[in-house]
Amino acid sequence: MCHASFFVLLIVTSAFSEAFKILVVSPMPARSHSILGDGLIKHLSKAGHEITYITAVPHEKPIAGVKEIDVSSNFQLLPESALSLKSILDKQVNADSLTELIKYMAIIAETTLEHSSVQKFLQEPTQNFDVIIAEWMMYDLYIGLSALYRCPFIWFSSIDPHWRILRLIHEIPNPAYVPDIISSNMPPFSFTQRLQELGLQIVQLLLEHFLVKPRENEAYQRILMPIIRKRGYPEPNFEELRYNASLILGNSHESLGKTIALPANYISIGGYHIDSNVKPLPEDLKKIMDNAKNGVIYFSMGSNLKSKMMPDELKQNLLKMFGSLKQTVLWKFEEDFPNTPKNVHILKWAPQQSILNHPNCIVFITHGGLLSTTETIHFAKPIIGIPVFGDQFSNIDRAVAKGFAKRVDLSYTMADGIKNAIDDILEDPKYAARVKELSFIYHNRPIEPGKNLVHWVEFVVKTGGARHLRSPVIDLPLYKKMFLDLIFIILVLLYIIKISISIAFKKIFGKSKPLKKLEQKKQN
Ligand SMILES: *[C@@H]1O[C@H](CO)[C@@H](O)[C@H](O)[C@H]1NC(C)=O
């Protein structure tokens, strides 16, 4: 009997392993996030799966096996001024405001699900999926889709593991040694740092409780529930769904981030977006890099922040400083410069990975977005970081603490700071040595991250949601986890003992008291 059922299982799984229907939700209006989304669909479609991809950066040429739903209108949700270097330099936008950030993420998620193309697709009555993968960005709404398609759900996280996401599959890690999502602190913490971490956690838990959760609930009821109802499916409330993800795929790795104990259903796939075969450089660029006897310095502020929004004064300072170097400088910049110095080359479009892969590239000057810091370790290049907003500060601070980076703060006079940092990194071999060490750790894995991600997605489908990996703490009420029941019993016991003792005291010595009083009265 056992053999027979095993045989049936084998047939079922081998039939299943052909192609799965996968919904990938990655609608952030940001180039770096879409690169990560593209990485997911690239590996999954190559493995033969059939993918529907909700993206803000659709491809011009269709990819085999991928149907794209275009939500590029999400780019209109963020005013361009919010991302201009000048307004950040002049402190016109508060780039760090947490509530603003969460609100922005909530709007993106809701707008995406309400987008006419997405609505049309969600309303298709026969549409079904084997698994959903959605990018987590401060807002849990997408897990509502798992009730619509009644299939397992996987969160994708673009950044290092942090308590806000780990609480969805396990529990909140201890802030005494695990930094917050927006924190730059590196453990071991000082006393004040521990207080900061605890404070950040408490503030966010309050925000979540009073602001985020009610909003998520409302959005789920308003946007998804009617479609679920129309299908005649069970209507779970959002709190049941919130903690029901099968897995987190994390764009992280120990070599890149901090050390943290992770639950069994957190899978690190950091670096999966980087092709193992780096594309060759274009001929002209290859010639420039091959001939750079003193090495190449590559300067790029990423794809979100356009250097052309940089104020003129700063541009001229940087140009003058770069011109004074003996190294060759590649500057990713979207507009032409009159009179660029001989050693400075402006690239309107830069094949970043191919540039970093060139042996003559010796320093990378970056805003420190997560993709850039990953690529830095992948290609083993020391960096100078100029963080601008969001997680870039903690990415760069971590790189500095790990010993392969210098941080320069964004300012009108940062050219001098960059010059000093370049001198430091080129004169002291420890930076290059340290990044090589980390790169060794990064590359030494039992399985390539792209293959790992495909394995785990298929695994979740084949096991009907990988329930065996589910952390028991998810279903444990707080009082049990904190042994509050035991503490209560102990308190009650102590109280009973105290009462008993005092009763016993009264019984034993109770009689003597009136005696004493009597004696006293007698003496009087
Ligand atoms: C939670 O996920 C599992 C596996 O994917 C599924 O069987 C179950 O119905 C889900 N629970 C709810 C409340 O949707």
XYZ file of C-alpha atoms and ligand atoms in Angstrom:
538
model
C 0.000 0.000 0.000
C 2.830 2.266 0.944
C 4.579 1.502 -2.312
C 1.468 2.164 -4.317
C 0.842 5.576 -2.815
C 4.505 6.474 -3.206
C 4.240 5.499 -6.865
C 1.145 7.660 -7.311
C 2.943 10.548 -5.605
C 5.879 10.095 -7.972
C 3.636 10.245 -11.026
C 1.838 13.275 -9.685
C 5.027 15.177 -8.865
C 6.749 14.342 -12.139
C 3.651 15.439 -14.037
C 3.633 18.640 -11.986
C 7.296 19.429 -12.462
C 6.711 20.352 -16.081
C 5.349 23.870 -15.840
C 3.683 25.878 -13.129
C 1.591 28.978 -13.451
C 3.255 31.711 -11.431
C 2.054 35.233 -10.712
C 4.902 37.677 -9.999
C 3.908 41.053 -8.523
C 6.772 43.559 -8.673
C 5.217 46.947 -9.467
C 7.613 49.365 -7.720
C 8.209 52.382 -9.932
C 11.972 52.124 -9.611
C 14.516 50.728 -12.011
C 16.446 48.849 -9.304
C 13.337 47.026 -8.096
C 12.331 46.083 -11.609
C 15.812 44.667 -12.202
C 15.178 42.366 -9.231
C 11.705 41.456 -10.538
C 13.174 40.762 -13.980
C 15.751 38.483 -12.325
C 12.968 36.401 -10.781
C 11.069 35.956 -14.027
C 14.266 35.324 -15.989
C 15.179 32.313 -13.854
C 11.616 31.023 -13.521
C 10.744 31.319 -17.208
C 14.026 29.684 -18.164
C 12.989 26.760 -15.965
C 9.919 26.385 -18.177
C 7.251 28.003 -16.032
C 4.410 30.104 -17.293
C 4.535 33.563 -15.754
C 2.249 36.538 -15.402
C 4.324 39.560 -14.402
C 2.875 42.769 -12.983
C 5.633 45.321 -13.599
C 6.196 49.059 -13.835
C 8.998 48.596 -16.368
C 7.614 46.355 -19.121
C 9.913 44.896 -21.762
C 9.711 46.058 -25.354
C 10.292 42.565 -26.679
C 8.117 39.896 -25.084
C 9.945 37.203 -23.112
C 9.067 33.589 -23.891
C 6.608 32.212 -21.356
C 5.978 35.618 -19.737
C 2.798 37.668 -19.966
C 3.343 41.203 -18.706
C 0.790 43.520 -17.137
C 1.986 47.083 -17.551
C 1.625 49.347 -14.509
C 4.211 51.910 -15.630
C 1.696 54.594 -14.608
C 2.989 53.935 -11.066
C 5.898 56.208 -11.982
C 3.492 59.156 -11.801
C 2.873 58.463 -8.122
C 6.159 59.949 -7.018
C 6.802 63.580 -7.879
C 10.102 63.840 -9.722
C 11.298 66.576 -7.381
C 11.372 64.069 -4.540
C 14.201 62.284 -6.264
C 16.199 65.212 -7.485
C 19.618 65.580 -5.953
C 19.211 69.324 -5.720
C 16.084 69.193 -3.591
C 17.702 66.658 -1.272
C 20.846 68.806 -1.037
C 18.669 71.787 -0.164
C 16.747 69.604 2.298
C 13.425 70.367 0.608
C 12.258 66.805 0.992
C 12.518 64.808 4.145
C 13.728 61.628 2.556
C 13.710 59.705 5.788
C 10.233 60.304 7.038
C 8.961 56.871 7.905
C 5.244 57.590 7.830
C 5.575 59.250 4.432
C 7.484 56.249 3.141
C 4.890 53.766 4.393
C 2.068 55.859 2.979
C 3.812 55.968 -0.388
C 4.221 52.179 -0.376
C 0.556 51.724 0.568
C -0.509 53.956 -2.313
C 1.655 52.024 -4.767
C 0.193 48.682 -3.669
C -3.406 49.875 -3.770
C -3.002 51.749 -7.050
C -1.434 48.663 -8.612
C -4.330 46.393 -7.655
C -6.827 49.037 -8.750
C -5.105 49.647 -12.094
C -7.569 48.954 -14.900
C -5.381 46.285 -16.572
C -4.775 44.541 -13.267
C -8.481 44.708 -12.371
C -9.408 43.232 -15.747
C -6.953 40.423 -15.165
C -8.072 39.769 -11.575
C -11.700 39.617 -12.721
C -11.029 36.806 -15.219
C -13.150 34.069 -13.646
C -11.074 31.081 -14.809
C -7.618 32.516 -14.160
C -5.624 30.387 -11.723
C -2.107 30.106 -10.365
C 0.053 27.509 -8.640
C 1.954 30.099 -6.619
C 2.195 33.865 -6.195
C 5.436 35.781 -5.600
C 5.095 39.422 -4.536
C 7.636 42.006 -3.468
C 7.150 43.115 0.132
C 7.455 46.847 0.536
C 6.228 47.875 3.998
C 2.674 46.805 3.159
C 1.129 43.328 3.383
C -1.829 43.812 1.032
C -0.671 41.507 -1.795
C -1.071 38.416 0.368
C -4.804 38.954 -0.133
C -4.222 37.553 -3.638
C -3.614 34.119 -2.096
C -7.298 34.003 -1.129
C -8.309 34.940 -4.662
C -6.277 32.201 -6.347
C -6.296 29.822 -3.371
C -2.631 28.983 -3.822
C 0.578 29.287 -1.770
C 2.162 32.716 -1.466
C 5.842 33.727 -1.386
C 7.153 37.116 -0.306
C 10.145 38.506 -2.137
C 12.274 40.941 -0.143
C 14.630 43.268 -1.973
C 16.702 44.091 1.106
C 18.483 42.476 4.022
C 16.267 40.498 6.435
C 14.658 42.726 9.080
C 12.037 42.348 11.780
C 9.181 43.925 9.836
C 9.210 41.083 7.324
C 10.450 38.254 9.553
C 7.415 38.750 11.773
C 5.273 37.559 8.857
C 6.770 34.060 8.868
C 8.350 33.756 12.300
C 8.688 36.359 15.042
C 10.166 39.753 15.752
C 13.874 39.342 16.422
C 15.357 40.909 19.545
C 16.233 44.592 18.984
C 19.096 44.204 21.446
C 21.188 42.700 18.652
C 19.160 42.943 15.418
C 19.082 46.408 13.800
C 15.929 47.911 12.361
C 15.158 48.117 8.639
C 16.092 51.818 8.527
C 18.865 51.742 11.121
C 22.558 52.243 10.447
C 23.638 50.726 13.769
C 25.814 47.639 13.625
C 25.766 45.150 16.503
C 27.165 44.895 19.143
C 25.135 47.939 20.198
C 26.036 50.466 22.844
C 23.440 51.226 25.512
C 22.028 54.201 23.601
C 21.986 52.236 20.348
C 19.986 49.506 22.039
C 17.516 52.117 23.220
C 17.338 53.540 19.683
C 16.608 50.121 18.211
C 13.951 49.389 20.806
C 12.433 52.833 20.227
C 12.335 52.363 16.443
C 10.585 49.056 16.909
C 8.010 50.433 19.319
C 7.275 53.448 17.094
C 6.780 51.222 14.065
C 4.632 48.730 15.950
C 2.399 51.622 17.000
C 2.327 52.989 13.442
C 1.490 49.554 12.187
C -1.240 48.997 14.704
C -2.996 52.319 14.334
C -2.223 53.258 10.732
C -1.053 50.415 8.533
C -3.170 47.468 9.629
C -6.530 49.279 9.476
C -5.600 50.599 6.046
C -4.578 47.141 4.801
C -7.783 45.629 6.102
C -9.862 48.299 4.454
C -8.005 47.979 1.129
C -8.376 44.192 1.182
C -12.113 44.432 1.840
C -12.571 47.091 -0.809
C -10.320 45.895 -3.640
C -10.000 42.125 -3.344
C -12.946 40.858 -1.346
C -15.601 41.555 -4.020
C -13.638 39.467 -6.546
C -13.141 36.648 -4.050
C -16.853 36.727 -3.285
C -17.748 36.655 -6.959
C -15.765 33.446 -7.305
C -17.694 31.968 -4.419
C -14.497 31.208 -2.520
C -14.087 31.232 1.264
C -13.623 34.772 2.562
C -10.801 34.691 5.103
C -10.233 37.869 7.044
C -6.974 39.662 6.431
C -5.440 38.768 9.791
C -5.665 35.049 8.888
C -3.869 35.665 5.611
C -1.230 38.035 6.924
C 0.792 35.288 8.603
C 0.218 32.641 5.950
C 3.094 33.136 3.504
C 4.968 29.927 2.704
C 8.377 31.447 2.223
C 10.450 34.603 1.949
C 12.957 34.823 -0.867
C 15.467 37.389 0.314
C 17.827 39.369 -1.886
C 20.470 38.989 0.787
C 23.538 37.003 1.758
C 25.747 36.808 4.840
C 28.678 38.307 2.925
C 26.596 41.392 2.116
C 24.534 41.996 5.222
C 24.550 41.446 8.911
C 24.576 38.083 10.625
C 21.147 37.146 11.882
C 19.492 33.848 12.814
C 16.857 33.095 10.194
C 13.802 30.823 10.144
C 13.867 27.768 7.875
C 11.514 29.375 5.362
C 13.677 32.436 4.770
C 15.804 31.642 1.724
C 18.744 33.897 0.832
C 19.163 34.373 -2.898
C 21.276 37.552 -2.919
C 23.095 38.072 -6.199
C 20.626 36.048 -8.304
C 20.021 39.038 -10.586
C 23.634 39.042 -11.750
C 24.240 36.963 -14.861
C 26.950 34.366 -14.392
C 28.143 35.238 -17.907
C 28.892 38.943 -17.818
C 28.203 40.615 -21.156
C 31.308 41.849 -22.979
C 31.955 45.600 -22.955
C 31.172 47.638 -26.060
C 34.345 47.993 -28.200
C 35.035 51.684 -27.484
C 34.554 51.310 -23.751
C 36.678 48.169 -23.686
C 39.496 50.077 -25.381
C 39.288 52.885 -22.819
C 39.379 50.448 -19.919
C 42.099 48.218 -21.395
C 44.336 51.267 -21.907
C 43.782 52.782 -18.456
C 47.290 52.209 -17.077
C 46.496 53.803 -13.726
C 43.156 52.098 -13.320
C 39.559 53.146 -13.799
C 37.292 54.901 -11.313
C 33.613 54.292 -12.043
C 31.114 56.891 -10.796
C 27.364 56.299 -10.926
C 24.544 57.582 -8.751
C 22.232 54.771 -9.811
C 19.197 54.720 -11.992
C 16.741 56.513 -9.688
C 18.804 59.613 -9.180
C 19.643 61.327 -12.388
C 22.951 63.163 -12.258
C 21.503 65.766 -14.597
C 19.369 66.949 -11.719
C 22.631 67.756 -9.978
C 23.252 71.469 -9.404
C 25.768 73.119 -11.774
C 28.169 74.188 -9.073
C 28.591 70.593 -7.908
C 29.001 69.285 -11.452
C 31.843 71.746 -12.120
C 33.592 70.911 -8.834
C 33.407 67.189 -9.527
C 34.635 67.628 -13.092
C 37.617 69.683 -11.961
C 38.508 67.172 -9.244
C 38.190 64.160 -11.569
C 40.284 66.009 -14.177
C 43.122 66.357 -11.661
C 43.431 62.576 -11.160
C 45.852 60.356 -13.022
C 43.263 57.553 -13.184
C 40.681 57.229 -15.923
C 37.189 58.212 -14.749
C 33.960 56.772 -16.160
C 31.037 58.951 -15.126
C 27.524 57.772 -15.794
C 25.735 60.951 -16.699
C 22.724 61.616 -18.861
C 23.877 64.733 -20.668
C 26.953 65.885 -22.554
C 29.554 68.166 -21.035
C 31.464 70.823 -22.903
C 35.244 70.629 -22.293
C 35.514 67.383 -20.355
C 39.069 66.676 -19.182
C 40.962 64.024 -21.191
C 40.804 61.339 -18.485
C 37.072 61.743 -17.845
C 34.574 59.869 -20.021
C 30.853 60.546 -19.786
C 28.649 57.509 -20.350
C 24.972 58.139 -21.028
C 24.368 54.462 -20.652
C 26.697 52.277 -18.595
C 26.877 48.479 -18.591
C 27.632 48.530 -14.866
C 28.315 44.827 -14.351
C 30.651 44.651 -17.337
C 32.532 47.740 -16.105
C 32.898 46.370 -12.570
C 34.014 43.033 -14.016
C 36.983 44.635 -15.814
C 40.261 44.043 -13.942
C 41.314 47.698 -14.396
C 38.304 48.989 -12.483
C 39.755 49.842 -9.062
C 37.132 51.961 -7.290
C 33.374 52.308 -7.599
C 31.742 55.561 -6.445
C 28.085 54.778 -5.765
C 24.918 55.974 -4.017
C 24.902 52.582 -2.332
C 21.635 51.102 -3.517
C 21.377 47.448 -2.637
C 22.047 46.296 -6.204
C 25.241 48.322 -6.332
C 26.531 47.028 -3.010
C 25.753 43.461 -4.112
C 27.567 43.969 -7.403
C 30.495 45.466 -5.543
C 30.992 42.250 -3.536
C 30.253 40.078 -6.560
C 33.000 41.762 -8.568
C 35.205 42.485 -5.520
C 35.652 46.271 -5.925
C 36.058 48.671 -2.983
C 33.593 51.554 -2.917
C 33.087 55.179 -2.002
C 29.492 55.597 -0.931
C 27.403 58.758 -1.207
C 24.065 57.705 0.292
C 21.046 59.829 -0.630
C 17.961 58.211 0.867
C 16.286 55.113 2.241
C 18.394 52.045 2.895
C 21.413 53.585 1.145
C 22.683 55.018 4.435
C 22.663 51.688 6.204
C 24.063 49.890 3.141
C 27.019 52.249 3.041
C 27.540 52.302 6.807
C 27.580 48.537 6.786
C 30.113 48.510 3.962
C 32.273 50.945 5.954
C 31.982 48.766 9.066
C 32.902 45.723 7.007
C 36.017 47.544 5.900
C 35.749 47.886 2.142
C 34.224 51.357 1.813
C 34.546 55.051 2.630
C 31.469 57.196 3.140
C 31.192 60.737 1.778
C 28.153 62.818 2.638
C 26.167 64.477 -0.079
C 26.898 68.212 -0.120
C 27.790 71.043 -2.454
C 31.427 70.596 -1.447
C 31.659 66.826 -1.602
C 34.296 66.872 -4.382
C 37.056 67.339 -1.768
C 35.664 64.513 0.331
C 35.581 62.219 -2.677
C 39.186 63.137 -3.554
C 40.346 62.241 -0.017
C 38.407 58.993 -0.087
C 39.931 58.015 -3.430
C 43.428 58.688 -2.051
C 42.706 56.616 1.057
C 41.340 53.636 -0.833
C 44.129 53.600 -3.391
C 46.943 54.066 -0.858
C 45.742 51.535 1.719
C 45.554 47.978 0.345
C 43.278 46.831 3.176
C 40.109 47.977 1.380
C 40.762 45.888 -1.721
C 41.881 42.926 0.392
C 38.745 43.035 2.525
C 36.352 43.148 -0.423
C 38.183 40.174 -1.981
C 37.696 38.224 1.232
C 33.943 38.949 1.279
C 33.699 38.170 -2.418
C 35.201 34.740 -1.718
C 32.532 34.095 0.930
C 29.813 35.369 -1.405
C 30.800 33.107 -4.289
C 31.277 29.967 -2.197
C 27.768 28.560 -1.979
C 26.544 25.006 -2.485
C 24.099 26.190 -5.144
C 23.903 29.260 -7.381
C 21.285 31.746 -6.096
C 19.261 31.668 -9.342
C 18.997 27.860 -9.224
C 18.180 28.028 -5.528
C 15.274 30.373 -6.113
C 13.785 28.150 -8.824
C 14.187 25.114 -6.566
C 12.334 26.737 -3.678
C 9.494 28.140 -5.752
C 8.915 24.705 -7.302
C 9.256 23.139 -3.863
C 6.510 25.338 -2.436
C 4.154 24.319 -5.252
C 5.004 20.607 -5.019
C 4.500 20.513 -1.248
C 1.282 22.540 -1.309
C 2.805 25.494 0.552
C 5.756 23.943 2.450
C 3.697 23.820 5.610
C 6.376 21.746 7.366
C 8.652 24.816 7.344
C 6.065 26.954 9.047
C 7.404 28.353 12.288
C 5.345 27.192 15.286
C 5.664 30.621 16.879
C 3.356 32.115 14.221
C 0.380 30.349 15.780
C 1.479 30.898 19.357
C -0.307 33.612 21.325
C 1.973 36.183 22.922
C 1.139 35.085 26.479
C 2.360 31.553 25.754
C 5.509 32.723 24.032
C 6.399 35.069 26.899
C 5.330 32.478 29.530
C 2.897 35.061 30.873
C 0.658 32.180 32.018
C 3.504 30.748 34.063
C 4.318 34.179 35.486
C 0.639 34.555 36.374
C 0.615 31.147 38.116
C 3.781 32.037 40.030
C 2.291 35.360 41.103
C -0.911 33.652 42.216
C 1.118 31.039 44.108
C 3.219 33.727 45.762
C 0.064 35.535 46.737
C -1.473 32.368 48.180
C 1.721 31.664 50.096
C 1.758 35.201 51.440
C -1.882 34.973 52.525
C -1.299 31.524 54.059
C 1.722 32.761 55.961
C -0.125 35.753 57.307
C -3.105 33.563 58.293
C -0.727 31.119 59.932
C 0.962 34.003 61.732
C -2.365 35.191 63.013
C -3.251 31.669 64.118
C 0.008 31.167 66.007
C 0.707 34.636 67.318
C -2.794 36.023 67.041
C -3.654 34.992 70.620
C -0.575 36.533 72.159
C -1.363 39.966 70.766
C -4.414 40.654 72.891
C -2.418 39.247 75.797
C 0.322 41.783 75.235
C -2.245 44.497 74.997
C -3.817 43.271 78.173
C -0.448 43.280 79.878
C 0.200 46.789 78.655
C -3.186 47.866 79.931
C -2.437 46.229 83.252
C 0.862 48.102 83.535
C -0.949 51.320 82.832
C -2.677 29.282 4.138
O -1.849 28.658 3.181
C -2.081 27.289 2.995
C -1.055 26.731 2.044
O -0.805 27.533 0.991
C -3.516 27.054 2.530
O -3.765 25.688 2.388
C -4.468 27.697 3.523
O -5.787 27.591 3.047
C -4.132 29.140 3.754
N -4.959 29.707 4.799
C -5.821 30.695 4.578
C -6.552 31.225 5.743
O -5.969 31.171 3.463
